CSV table of C-alpha atoms and ligand atoms in Angstrom, one decimal:
chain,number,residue,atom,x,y,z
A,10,UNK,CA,-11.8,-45.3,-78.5
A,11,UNK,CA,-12.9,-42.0,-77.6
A,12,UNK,CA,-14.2,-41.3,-74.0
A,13,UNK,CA,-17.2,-39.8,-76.1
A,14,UNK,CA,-18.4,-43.5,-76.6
A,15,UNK,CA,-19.1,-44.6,-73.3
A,16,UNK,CA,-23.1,-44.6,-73.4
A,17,UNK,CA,-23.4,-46.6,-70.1
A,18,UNK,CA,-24.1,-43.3,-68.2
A,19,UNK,CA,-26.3,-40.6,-68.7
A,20,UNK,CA,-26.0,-37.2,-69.4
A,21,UNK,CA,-26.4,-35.5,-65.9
A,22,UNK,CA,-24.0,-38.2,-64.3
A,23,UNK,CA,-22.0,-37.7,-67.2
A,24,UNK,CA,-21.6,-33.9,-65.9
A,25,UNK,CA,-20.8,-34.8,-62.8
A,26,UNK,CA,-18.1,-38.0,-63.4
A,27,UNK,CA,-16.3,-36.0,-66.5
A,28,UNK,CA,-12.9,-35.4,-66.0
A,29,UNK,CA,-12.3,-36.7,-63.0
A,30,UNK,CA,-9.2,-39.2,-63.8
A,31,UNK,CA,-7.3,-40.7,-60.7
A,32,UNK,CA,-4.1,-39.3,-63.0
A,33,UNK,CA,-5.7,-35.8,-62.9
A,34,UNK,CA,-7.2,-35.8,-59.5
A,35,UNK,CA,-4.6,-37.8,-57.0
A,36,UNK,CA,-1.5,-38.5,-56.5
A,37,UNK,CA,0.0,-42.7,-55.7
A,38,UNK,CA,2.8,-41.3,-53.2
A,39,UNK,CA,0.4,-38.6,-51.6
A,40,UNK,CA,-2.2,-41.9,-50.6
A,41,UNK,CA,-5.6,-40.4,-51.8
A,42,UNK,CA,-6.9,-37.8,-54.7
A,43,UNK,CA,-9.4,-34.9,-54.2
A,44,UNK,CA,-12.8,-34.3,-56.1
A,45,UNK,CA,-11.8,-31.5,-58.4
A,46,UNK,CA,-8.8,-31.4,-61.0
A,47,UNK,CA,-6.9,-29.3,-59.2
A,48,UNK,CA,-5.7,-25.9,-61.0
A,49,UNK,CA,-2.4,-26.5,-62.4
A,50,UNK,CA,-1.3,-23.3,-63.6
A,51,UNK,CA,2.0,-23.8,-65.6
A,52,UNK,CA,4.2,-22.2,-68.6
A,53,UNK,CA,7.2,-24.1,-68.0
A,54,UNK,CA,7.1,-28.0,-67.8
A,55,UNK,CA,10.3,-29.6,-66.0
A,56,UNK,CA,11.8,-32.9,-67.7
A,57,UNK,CA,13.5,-35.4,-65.2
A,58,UNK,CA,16.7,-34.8,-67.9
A,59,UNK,CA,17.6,-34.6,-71.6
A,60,UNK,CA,16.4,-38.3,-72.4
A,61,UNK,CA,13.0,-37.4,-70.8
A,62,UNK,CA,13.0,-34.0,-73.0
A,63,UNK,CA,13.2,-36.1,-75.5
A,64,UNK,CA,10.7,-38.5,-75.2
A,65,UNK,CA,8.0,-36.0,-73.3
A,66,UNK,CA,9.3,-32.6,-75.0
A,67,UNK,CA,7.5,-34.7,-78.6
A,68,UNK,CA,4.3,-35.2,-77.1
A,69,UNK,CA,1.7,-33.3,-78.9
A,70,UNK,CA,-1.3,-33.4,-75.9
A,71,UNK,CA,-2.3,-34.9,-72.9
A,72,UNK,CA,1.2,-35.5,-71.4
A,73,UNK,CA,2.8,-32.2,-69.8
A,74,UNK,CA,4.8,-30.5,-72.6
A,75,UNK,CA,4.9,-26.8,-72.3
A,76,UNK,CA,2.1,-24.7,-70.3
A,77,UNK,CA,0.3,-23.5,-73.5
A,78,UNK,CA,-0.7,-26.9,-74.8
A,79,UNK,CA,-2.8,-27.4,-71.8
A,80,UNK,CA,-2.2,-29.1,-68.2
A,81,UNK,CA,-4.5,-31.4,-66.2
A,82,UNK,CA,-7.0,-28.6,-65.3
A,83,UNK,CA,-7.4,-28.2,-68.7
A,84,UNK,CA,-7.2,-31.5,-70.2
A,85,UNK,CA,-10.1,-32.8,-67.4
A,86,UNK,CA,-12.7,-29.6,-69.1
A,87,UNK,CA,-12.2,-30.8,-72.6
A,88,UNK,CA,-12.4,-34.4,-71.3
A,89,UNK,CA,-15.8,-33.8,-69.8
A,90,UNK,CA,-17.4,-31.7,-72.7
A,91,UNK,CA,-16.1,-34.5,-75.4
A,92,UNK,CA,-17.8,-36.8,-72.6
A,93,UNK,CA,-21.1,-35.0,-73.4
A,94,UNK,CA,-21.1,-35.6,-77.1
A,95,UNK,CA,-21.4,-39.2,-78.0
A,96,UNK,CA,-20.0,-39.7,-81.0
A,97,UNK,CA,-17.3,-36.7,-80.8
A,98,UNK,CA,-13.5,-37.3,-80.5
A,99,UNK,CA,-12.4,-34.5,-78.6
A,100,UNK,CA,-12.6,-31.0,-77.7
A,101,UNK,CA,-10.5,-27.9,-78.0
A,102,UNK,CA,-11.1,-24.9,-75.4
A,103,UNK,CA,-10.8,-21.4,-76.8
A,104,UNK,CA,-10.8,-17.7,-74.7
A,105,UNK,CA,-13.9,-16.8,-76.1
A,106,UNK,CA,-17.1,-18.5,-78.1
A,107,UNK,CA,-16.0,-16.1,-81.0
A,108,UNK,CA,-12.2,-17.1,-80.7
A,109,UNK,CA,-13.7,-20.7,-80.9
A,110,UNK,CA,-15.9,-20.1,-83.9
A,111,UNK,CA,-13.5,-17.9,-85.9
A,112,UNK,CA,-10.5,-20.7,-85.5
A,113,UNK,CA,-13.2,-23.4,-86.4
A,114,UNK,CA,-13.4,-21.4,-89.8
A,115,UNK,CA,-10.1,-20.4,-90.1
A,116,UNK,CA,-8.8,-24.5,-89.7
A,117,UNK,CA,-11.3,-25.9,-91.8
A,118,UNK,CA,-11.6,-22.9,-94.9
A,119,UNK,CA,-9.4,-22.2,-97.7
A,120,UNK,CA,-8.9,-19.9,-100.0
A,121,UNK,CA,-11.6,-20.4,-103.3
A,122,UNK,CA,-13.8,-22.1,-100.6
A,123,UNK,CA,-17.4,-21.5,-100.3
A,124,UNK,CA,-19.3,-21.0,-96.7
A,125,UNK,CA,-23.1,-21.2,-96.0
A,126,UNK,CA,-23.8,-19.2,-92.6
A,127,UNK,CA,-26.9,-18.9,-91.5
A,128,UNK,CA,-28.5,-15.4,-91.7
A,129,UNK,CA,-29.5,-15.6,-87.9
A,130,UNK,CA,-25.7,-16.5,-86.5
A,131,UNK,CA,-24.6,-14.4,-83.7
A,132,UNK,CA,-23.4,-10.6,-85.7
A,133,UNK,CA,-19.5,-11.5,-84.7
A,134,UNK,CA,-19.5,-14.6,-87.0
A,135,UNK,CA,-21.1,-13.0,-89.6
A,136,UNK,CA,-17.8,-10.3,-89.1
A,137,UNK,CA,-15.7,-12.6,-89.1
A,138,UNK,CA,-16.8,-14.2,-92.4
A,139,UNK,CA,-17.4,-10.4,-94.2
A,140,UNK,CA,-13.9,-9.8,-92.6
A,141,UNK,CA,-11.3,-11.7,-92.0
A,142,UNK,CA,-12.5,-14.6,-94.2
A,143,UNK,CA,-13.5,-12.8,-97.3
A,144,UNK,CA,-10.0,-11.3,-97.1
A,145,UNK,CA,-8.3,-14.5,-97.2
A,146,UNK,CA,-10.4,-15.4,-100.6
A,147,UNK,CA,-13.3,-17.4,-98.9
A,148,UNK,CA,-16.8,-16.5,-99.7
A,149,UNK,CA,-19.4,-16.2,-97.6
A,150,UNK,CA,-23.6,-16.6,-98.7
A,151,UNK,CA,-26.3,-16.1,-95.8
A,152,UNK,CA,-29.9,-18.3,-96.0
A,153,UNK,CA,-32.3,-18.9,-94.4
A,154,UNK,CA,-32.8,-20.5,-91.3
A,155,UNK,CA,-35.8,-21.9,-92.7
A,156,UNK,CA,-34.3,-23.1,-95.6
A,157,UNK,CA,-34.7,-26.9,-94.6
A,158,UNK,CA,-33.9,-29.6,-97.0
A,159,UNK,CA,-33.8,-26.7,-99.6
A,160,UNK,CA,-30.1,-26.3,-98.5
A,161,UNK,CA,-29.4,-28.6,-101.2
A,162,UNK,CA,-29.8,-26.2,-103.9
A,163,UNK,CA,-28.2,-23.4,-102.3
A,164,UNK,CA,-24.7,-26.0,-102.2
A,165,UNK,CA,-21.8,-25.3,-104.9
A,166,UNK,CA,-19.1,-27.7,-105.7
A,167,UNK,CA,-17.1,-25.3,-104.0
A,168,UNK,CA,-18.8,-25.2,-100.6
A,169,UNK,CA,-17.1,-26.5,-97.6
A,170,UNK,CA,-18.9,-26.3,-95.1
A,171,UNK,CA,-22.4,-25.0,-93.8
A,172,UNK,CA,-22.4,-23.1,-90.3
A,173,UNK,CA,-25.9,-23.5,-88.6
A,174,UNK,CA,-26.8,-21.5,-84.9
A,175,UNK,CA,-30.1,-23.0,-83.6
A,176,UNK,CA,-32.3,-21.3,-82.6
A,177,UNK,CA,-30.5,-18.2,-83.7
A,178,UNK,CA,-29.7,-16.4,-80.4
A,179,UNK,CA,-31.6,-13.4,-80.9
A,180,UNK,CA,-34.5,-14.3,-83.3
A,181,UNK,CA,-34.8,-17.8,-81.7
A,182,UNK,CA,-35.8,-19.7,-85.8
A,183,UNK,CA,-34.9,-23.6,-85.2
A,184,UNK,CA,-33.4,-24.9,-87.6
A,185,UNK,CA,-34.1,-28.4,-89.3
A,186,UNK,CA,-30.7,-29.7,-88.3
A,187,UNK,CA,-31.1,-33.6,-89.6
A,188,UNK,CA,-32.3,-32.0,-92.7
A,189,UNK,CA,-29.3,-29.7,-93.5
A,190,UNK,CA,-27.1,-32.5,-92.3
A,191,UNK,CA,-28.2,-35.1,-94.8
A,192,UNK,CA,-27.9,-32.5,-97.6
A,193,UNK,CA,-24.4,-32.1,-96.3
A,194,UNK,CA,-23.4,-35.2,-95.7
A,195,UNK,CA,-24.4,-36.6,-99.3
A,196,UNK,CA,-22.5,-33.6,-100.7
A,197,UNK,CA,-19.3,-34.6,-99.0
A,198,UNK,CA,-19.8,-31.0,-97.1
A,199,UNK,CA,-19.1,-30.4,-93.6
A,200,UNK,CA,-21.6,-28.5,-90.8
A,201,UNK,CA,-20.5,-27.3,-87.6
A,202,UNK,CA,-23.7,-25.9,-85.2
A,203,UNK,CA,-23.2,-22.8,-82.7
A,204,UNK,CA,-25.1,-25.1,-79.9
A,205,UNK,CA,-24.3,-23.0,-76.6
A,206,UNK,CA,-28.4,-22.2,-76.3
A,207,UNK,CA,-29.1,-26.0,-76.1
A,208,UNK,CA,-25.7,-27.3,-74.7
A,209,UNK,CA,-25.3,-31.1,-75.0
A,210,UNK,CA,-27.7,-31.7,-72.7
A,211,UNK,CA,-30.7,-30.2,-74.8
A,212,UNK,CA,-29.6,-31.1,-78.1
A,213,UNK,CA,-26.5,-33.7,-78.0
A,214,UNK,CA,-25.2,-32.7,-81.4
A,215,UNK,CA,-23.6,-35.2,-82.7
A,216,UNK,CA,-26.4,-37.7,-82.2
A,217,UNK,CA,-28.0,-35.5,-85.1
A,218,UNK,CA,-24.6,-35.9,-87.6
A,219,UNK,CA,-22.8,-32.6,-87.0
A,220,UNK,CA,-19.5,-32.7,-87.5
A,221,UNK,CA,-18.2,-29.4,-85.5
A,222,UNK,CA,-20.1,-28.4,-82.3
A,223,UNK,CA,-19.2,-24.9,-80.8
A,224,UNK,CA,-20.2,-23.7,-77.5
A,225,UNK,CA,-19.6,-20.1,-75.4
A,226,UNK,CA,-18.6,-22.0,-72.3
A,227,UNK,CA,-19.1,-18.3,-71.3
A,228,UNK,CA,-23.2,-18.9,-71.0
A,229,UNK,CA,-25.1,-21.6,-69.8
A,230,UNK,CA,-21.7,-23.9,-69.0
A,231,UNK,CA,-19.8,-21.2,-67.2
A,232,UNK,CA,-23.6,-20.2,-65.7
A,233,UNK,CA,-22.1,-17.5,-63.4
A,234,UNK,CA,-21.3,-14.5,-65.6
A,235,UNK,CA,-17.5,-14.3,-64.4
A,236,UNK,CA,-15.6,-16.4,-67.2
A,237,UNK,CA,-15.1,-16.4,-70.3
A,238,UNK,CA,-14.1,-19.5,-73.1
A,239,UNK,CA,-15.8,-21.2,-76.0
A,240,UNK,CA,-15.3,-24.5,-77.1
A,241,UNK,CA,-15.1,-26.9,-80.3
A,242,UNK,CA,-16.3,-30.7,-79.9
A,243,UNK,CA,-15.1,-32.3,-83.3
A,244,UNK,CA,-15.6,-35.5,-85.1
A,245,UNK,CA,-12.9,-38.0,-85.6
A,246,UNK,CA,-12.0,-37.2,-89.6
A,247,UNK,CA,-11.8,-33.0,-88.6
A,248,UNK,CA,-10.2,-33.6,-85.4
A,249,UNK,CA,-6.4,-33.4,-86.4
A,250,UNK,CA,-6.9,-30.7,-88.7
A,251,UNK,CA,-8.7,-28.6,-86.0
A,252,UNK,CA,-5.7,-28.9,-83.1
A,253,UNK,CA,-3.3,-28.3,-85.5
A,254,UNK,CA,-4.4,-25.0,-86.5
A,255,UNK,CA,-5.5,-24.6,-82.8
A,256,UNK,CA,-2.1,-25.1,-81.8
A,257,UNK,CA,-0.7,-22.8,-84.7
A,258,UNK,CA,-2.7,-20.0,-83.9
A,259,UNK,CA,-1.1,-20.6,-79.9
A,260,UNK,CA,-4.2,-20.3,-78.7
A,261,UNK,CA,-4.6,-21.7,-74.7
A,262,UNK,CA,-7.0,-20.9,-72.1
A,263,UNK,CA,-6.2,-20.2,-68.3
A,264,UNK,CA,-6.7,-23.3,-65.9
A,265,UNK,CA,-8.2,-21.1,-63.1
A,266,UNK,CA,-10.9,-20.1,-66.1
A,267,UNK,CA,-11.2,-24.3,-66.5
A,268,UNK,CA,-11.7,-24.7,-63.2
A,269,UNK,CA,-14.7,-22.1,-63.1
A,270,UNK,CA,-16.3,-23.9,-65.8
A,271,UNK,CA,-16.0,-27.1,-64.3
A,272,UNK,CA,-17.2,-25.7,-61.3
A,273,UNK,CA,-20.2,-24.9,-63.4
A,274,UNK,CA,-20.5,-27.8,-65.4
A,275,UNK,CA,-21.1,-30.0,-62.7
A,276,UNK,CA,-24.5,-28.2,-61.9
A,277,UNK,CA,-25.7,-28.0,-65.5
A,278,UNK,CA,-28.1,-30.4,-65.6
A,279,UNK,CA,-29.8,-28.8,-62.3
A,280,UNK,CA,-29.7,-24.7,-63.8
A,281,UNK,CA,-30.9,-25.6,-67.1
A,282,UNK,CA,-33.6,-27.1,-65.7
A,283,UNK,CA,-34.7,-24.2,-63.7
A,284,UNK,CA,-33.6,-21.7,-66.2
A,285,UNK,CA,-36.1,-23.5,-68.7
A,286,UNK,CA,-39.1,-23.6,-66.2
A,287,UNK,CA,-38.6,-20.2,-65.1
A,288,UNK,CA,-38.0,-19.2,-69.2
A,289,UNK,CA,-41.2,-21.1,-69.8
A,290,UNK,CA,-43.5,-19.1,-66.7
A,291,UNK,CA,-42.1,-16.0,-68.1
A,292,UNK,CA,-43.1,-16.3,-71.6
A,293,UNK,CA,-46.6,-17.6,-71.2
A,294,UNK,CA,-47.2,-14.6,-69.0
A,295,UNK,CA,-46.0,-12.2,-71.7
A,296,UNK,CA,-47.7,-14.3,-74.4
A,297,UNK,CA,-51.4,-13.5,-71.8
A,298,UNK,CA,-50.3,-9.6,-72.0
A,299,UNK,CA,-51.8,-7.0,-73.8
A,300,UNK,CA,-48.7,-5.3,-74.5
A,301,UNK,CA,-47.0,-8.2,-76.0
A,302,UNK,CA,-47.2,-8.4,-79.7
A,303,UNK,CA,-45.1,-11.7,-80.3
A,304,UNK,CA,-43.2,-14.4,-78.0
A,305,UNK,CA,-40.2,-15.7,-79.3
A,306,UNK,CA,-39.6,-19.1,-77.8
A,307,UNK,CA,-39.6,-22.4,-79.4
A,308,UNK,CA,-41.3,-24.2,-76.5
A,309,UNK,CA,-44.6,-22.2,-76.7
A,310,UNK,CA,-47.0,-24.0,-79.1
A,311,UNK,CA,-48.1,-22.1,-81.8
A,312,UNK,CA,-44.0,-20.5,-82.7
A,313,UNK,CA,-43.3,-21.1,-86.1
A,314,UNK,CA,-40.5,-23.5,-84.6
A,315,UNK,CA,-42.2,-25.4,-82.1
A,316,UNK,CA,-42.8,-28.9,-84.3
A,317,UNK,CA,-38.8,-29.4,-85.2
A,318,UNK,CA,-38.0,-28.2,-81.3
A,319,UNK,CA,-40.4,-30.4,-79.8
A,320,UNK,CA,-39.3,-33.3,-82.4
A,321,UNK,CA,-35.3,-32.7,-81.8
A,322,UNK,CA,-34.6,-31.1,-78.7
A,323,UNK,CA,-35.0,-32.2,-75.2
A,324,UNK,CA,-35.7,-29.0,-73.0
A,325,UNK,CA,-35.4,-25.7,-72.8
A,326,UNK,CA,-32.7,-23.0,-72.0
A,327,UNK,CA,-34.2,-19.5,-70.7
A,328,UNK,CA,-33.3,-17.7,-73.4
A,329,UNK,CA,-36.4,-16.1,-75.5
A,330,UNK,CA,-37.4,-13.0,-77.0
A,331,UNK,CA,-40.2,-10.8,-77.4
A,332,UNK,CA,-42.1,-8.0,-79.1
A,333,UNK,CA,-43.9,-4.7,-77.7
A,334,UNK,CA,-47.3,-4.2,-79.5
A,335,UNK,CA,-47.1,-1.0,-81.5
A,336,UNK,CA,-44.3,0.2,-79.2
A,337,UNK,CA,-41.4,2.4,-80.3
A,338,UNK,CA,-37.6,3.0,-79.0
A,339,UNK,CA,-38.7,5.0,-76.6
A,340,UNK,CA,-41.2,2.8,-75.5
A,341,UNK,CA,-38.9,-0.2,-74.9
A,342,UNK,CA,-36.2,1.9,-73.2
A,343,UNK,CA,-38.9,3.3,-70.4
A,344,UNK,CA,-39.7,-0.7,-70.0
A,345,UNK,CA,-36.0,-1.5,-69.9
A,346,UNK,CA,-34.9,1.2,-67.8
A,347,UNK,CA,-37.8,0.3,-65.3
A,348,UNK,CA,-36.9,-3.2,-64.6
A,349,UNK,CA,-34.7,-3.5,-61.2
A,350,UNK,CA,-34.4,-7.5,-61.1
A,351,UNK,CA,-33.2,-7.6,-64.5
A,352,UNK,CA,-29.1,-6.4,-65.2
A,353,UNK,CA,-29.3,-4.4,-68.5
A,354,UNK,CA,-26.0,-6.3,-70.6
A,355,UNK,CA,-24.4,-8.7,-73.1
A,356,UNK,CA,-23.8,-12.2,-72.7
A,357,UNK,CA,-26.5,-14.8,-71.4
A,358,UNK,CA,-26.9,-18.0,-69.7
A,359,UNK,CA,-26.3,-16.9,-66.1
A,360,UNK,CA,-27.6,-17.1,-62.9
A,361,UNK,CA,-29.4,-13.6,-62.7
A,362,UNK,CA,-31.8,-12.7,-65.2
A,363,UNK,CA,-30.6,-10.0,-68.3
A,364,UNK,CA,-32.8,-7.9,-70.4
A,365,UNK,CA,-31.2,-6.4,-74.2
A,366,UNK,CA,-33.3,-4.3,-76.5
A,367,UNK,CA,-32.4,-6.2,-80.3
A,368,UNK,CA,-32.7,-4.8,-83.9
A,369,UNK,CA,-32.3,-7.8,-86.0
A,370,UNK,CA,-33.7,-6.0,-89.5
A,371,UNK,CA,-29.9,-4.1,-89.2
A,372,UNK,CA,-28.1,-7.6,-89.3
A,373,UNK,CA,-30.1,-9.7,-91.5
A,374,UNK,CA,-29.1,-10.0,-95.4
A,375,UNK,CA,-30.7,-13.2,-96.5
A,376,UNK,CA,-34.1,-13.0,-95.2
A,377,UNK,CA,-35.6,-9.5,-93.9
A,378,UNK,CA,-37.0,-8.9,-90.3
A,379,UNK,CA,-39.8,-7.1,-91.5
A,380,UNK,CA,-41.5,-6.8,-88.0
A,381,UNK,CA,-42.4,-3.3,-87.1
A,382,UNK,CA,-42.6,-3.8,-82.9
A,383,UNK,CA,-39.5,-3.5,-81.0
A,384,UNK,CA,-37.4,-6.7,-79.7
A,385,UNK,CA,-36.5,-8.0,-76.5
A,386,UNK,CA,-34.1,-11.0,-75.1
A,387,UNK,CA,-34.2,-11.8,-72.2
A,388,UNK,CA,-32.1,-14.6,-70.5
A,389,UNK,CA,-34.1,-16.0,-67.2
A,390,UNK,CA,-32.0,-16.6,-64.4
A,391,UNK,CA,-32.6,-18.7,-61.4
A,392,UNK,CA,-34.9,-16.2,-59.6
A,393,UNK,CA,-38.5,-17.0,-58.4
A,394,UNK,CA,-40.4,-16.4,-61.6
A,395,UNK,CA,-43.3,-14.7,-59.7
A,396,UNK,CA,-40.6,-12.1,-58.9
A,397,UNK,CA,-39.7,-11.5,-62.7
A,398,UNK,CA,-43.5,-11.3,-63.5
A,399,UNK,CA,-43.7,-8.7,-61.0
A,400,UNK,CA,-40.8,-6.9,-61.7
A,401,UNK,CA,-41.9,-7.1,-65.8
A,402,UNK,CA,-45.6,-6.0,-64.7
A,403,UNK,CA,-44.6,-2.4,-62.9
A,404,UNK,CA,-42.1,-2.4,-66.4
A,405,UNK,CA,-45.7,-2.3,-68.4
A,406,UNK,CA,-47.7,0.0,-66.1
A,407,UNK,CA,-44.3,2.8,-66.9
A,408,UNK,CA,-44.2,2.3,-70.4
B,514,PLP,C1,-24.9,-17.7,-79.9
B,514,PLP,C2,-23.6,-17.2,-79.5
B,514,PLP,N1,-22.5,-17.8,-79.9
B,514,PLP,C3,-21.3,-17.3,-79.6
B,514,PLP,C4,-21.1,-16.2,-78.7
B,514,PLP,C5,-19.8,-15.7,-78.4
B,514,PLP,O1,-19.3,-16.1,-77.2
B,514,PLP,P1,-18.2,-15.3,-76.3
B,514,PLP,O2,-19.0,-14.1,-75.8
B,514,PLP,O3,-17.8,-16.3,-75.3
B,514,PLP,O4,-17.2,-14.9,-77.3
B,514,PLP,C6,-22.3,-15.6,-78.2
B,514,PLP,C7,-22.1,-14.5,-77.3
B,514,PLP,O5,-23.0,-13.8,-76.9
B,514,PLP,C8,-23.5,-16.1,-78.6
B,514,PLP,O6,-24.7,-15.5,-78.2
């Protein structure tokens, strides 16, 4: 059984009980344990002597082996994210979202094979696939986030596997996720869902039949914008498949970086919370303004996504978008450069609030992003909101 499949607790206890095994957290001979995994930081393993190489040098995870295949610290981060995913039956932890999604692809792609990506997926994924991918013989077609049920005819006998990002990170679409995944599923295809704007805790993936869920632990999980990892949650049947090419590919994460995230795991529940609240007072203040063509969040009635959010997910993250009325470049970066409580940069899911101008028309290949006003994301942090709105107001009055 995986630890996935405990469903006597809830989600917010589950962040803050994951991971913490007596074997990972004390020691018998020492009398007592400590809260936190402690950071085992380790390249060489020592064996008691030859017979225990043996034995021990032949596991293949979850016993100490050799430094790259992981050591408590480690093991209690995937532990608590596979915890998160009913359904799942374990995790593998990446240095990076991307490294995450492109090894994802890379396991479970072969040569002749046919990928569906969704034309909204964060621009690295798409390189990857016009990359790296193509190279290696696989072929990549966009659609539309919209596409729904319609999937279906858009599926070859060739196609592996459909890649969905919901909402799409910069253009914030949400997808019809049960739909897509009962196309798939009757097709023999597999889906794997970028899910780091929702997390678990929003939008608990495999409940809705994905087989592969990827997170940037560097966002919401990490929540304090000095780590970096991504992560793969994987269904029993793809599970093998994905650690062996995980393990291939030697790719490990540092335990001081698992310790960060567990540091911000345990508060997850709390942040996201406040991130979506403050998210939520932000955007119905722009959505009041003058200047404001369009808001671009799922959670505001009347966004072309609000029925299948309000029908699948269960919150909010502060990530959201918007649109100057009849503004130009040089309008939004006399807004931008204005702002002082908002950090100009990448990335998202922190505790202080970022601001990015966005031109999704240069990405897009499937669908075309056809409106004129400037974009916007911003990712609310944990600020006072009536601070933002101020600080977004005098932004306004300089533009
Ligand atoms: C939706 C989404 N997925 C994946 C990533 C990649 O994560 P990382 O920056 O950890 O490589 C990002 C990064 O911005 C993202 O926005």
């Amino acid at each position: 059984m995986s630890n996935s499949d405990d469903e006597s607790l809830r989600p917010a206890t589950k962040l803050v009980q994951g991971g913490r095994r007596p074997e990972w957290t004390g020691d018998p001979r020492l009398g007592g344990g400590v809260v936190n995994p402690p950071v085992w930081r380790a390249s060489t393993i020592l064996y008691d002597n030859i017979a225990d190489l043996k034995t021990r040098g032949h596991a293949t995870h979850d016993k100490l082996y050799y430094g790259r295949r992981g050591t408590p610290t480690v093991w209690a981060l995937a532990d608590a994210l596979t915890m998160m995913e009913p359904g799942s039956e374990g995790t593998l932890l990446y240095p990076s979202g991307v490294a995450a999604i492109s090894a994802g692809l890379l396991a479970l792609l072969s040569p002749g094979d046919h990928l569906l990506m969704v034309d909204s997926a964060y621009e690295p994924t798409r390189s990857f696939c016009n990359g790296m991918l193509a190279r290696l013989g696989v072929e990549t077609s966009y659609y539309d986030p919209c596409v729904g049920a319609a999937i279906a005819d858009l599926i070859r006998p060739e196609t592996k596997l459909i890649f969905l990002e919901s909402p799409g990170s910069l253009t914030f679409e949400v997808q019809d996720i049960p739909a897509i995944v009962a196309a798939a599923r009757g097709r023999g295809v597999t889906t794997m869902l970028d899910n780091t704007w929702a997390t678990p805790l929003l939008f608990p993936a495999f409940r809705h039949g994905v087989d592969v869920a990827v997170m940037s632990l560097t966002k919401y999980v990490g929540g304090h914008s000095d780590a970096m990892m991504g992560s793969l949650t994987a269904s029993k049947a793809l599970w093998p498949r994905l650690r062996q090419a995980t393990y291939q590919l030697g790719l490990s994460v540092s335990p001081d970086d698992c310790a960060l995230m567990l540091r911000g795991l345990r508060t997850l529940d709390v942040r996201m919370q406040r991130h979506g609240e403050n998210g939520l007072a932000v955007a119905r203040w722009l959505a009041a303004r003058e200047e404001v063509a369009r808001v671009l969040h799922p959670a505001l009635p009347g966004d072309p996504g609000h029925g299948i959010w309000s029908r699948d997910f269960a919150g909010t993250s502060g990530l959201f978008g918007f649109t100057l009325k009849g503004g130009d470049e040089a309008a939004r970066t006399r807004f931008i450069d204005s702002l002082s409580l908002f950090g100009i940069g990448f990335s998202w899911g922190g505790y202080e609030s970022l601001i990015v101008p966005s031109n999704p028309a240069d990405i897009r290949t499937a669908t075309t992003w056809s409106d004129p006003d400037p974009l916007i994301r911003l990712s609310i942090g944990l600020e006072d909101p009536a601070d933002l709105i101020a600080d977004l107001e005098q932004g306004f009055a300089a533009i």
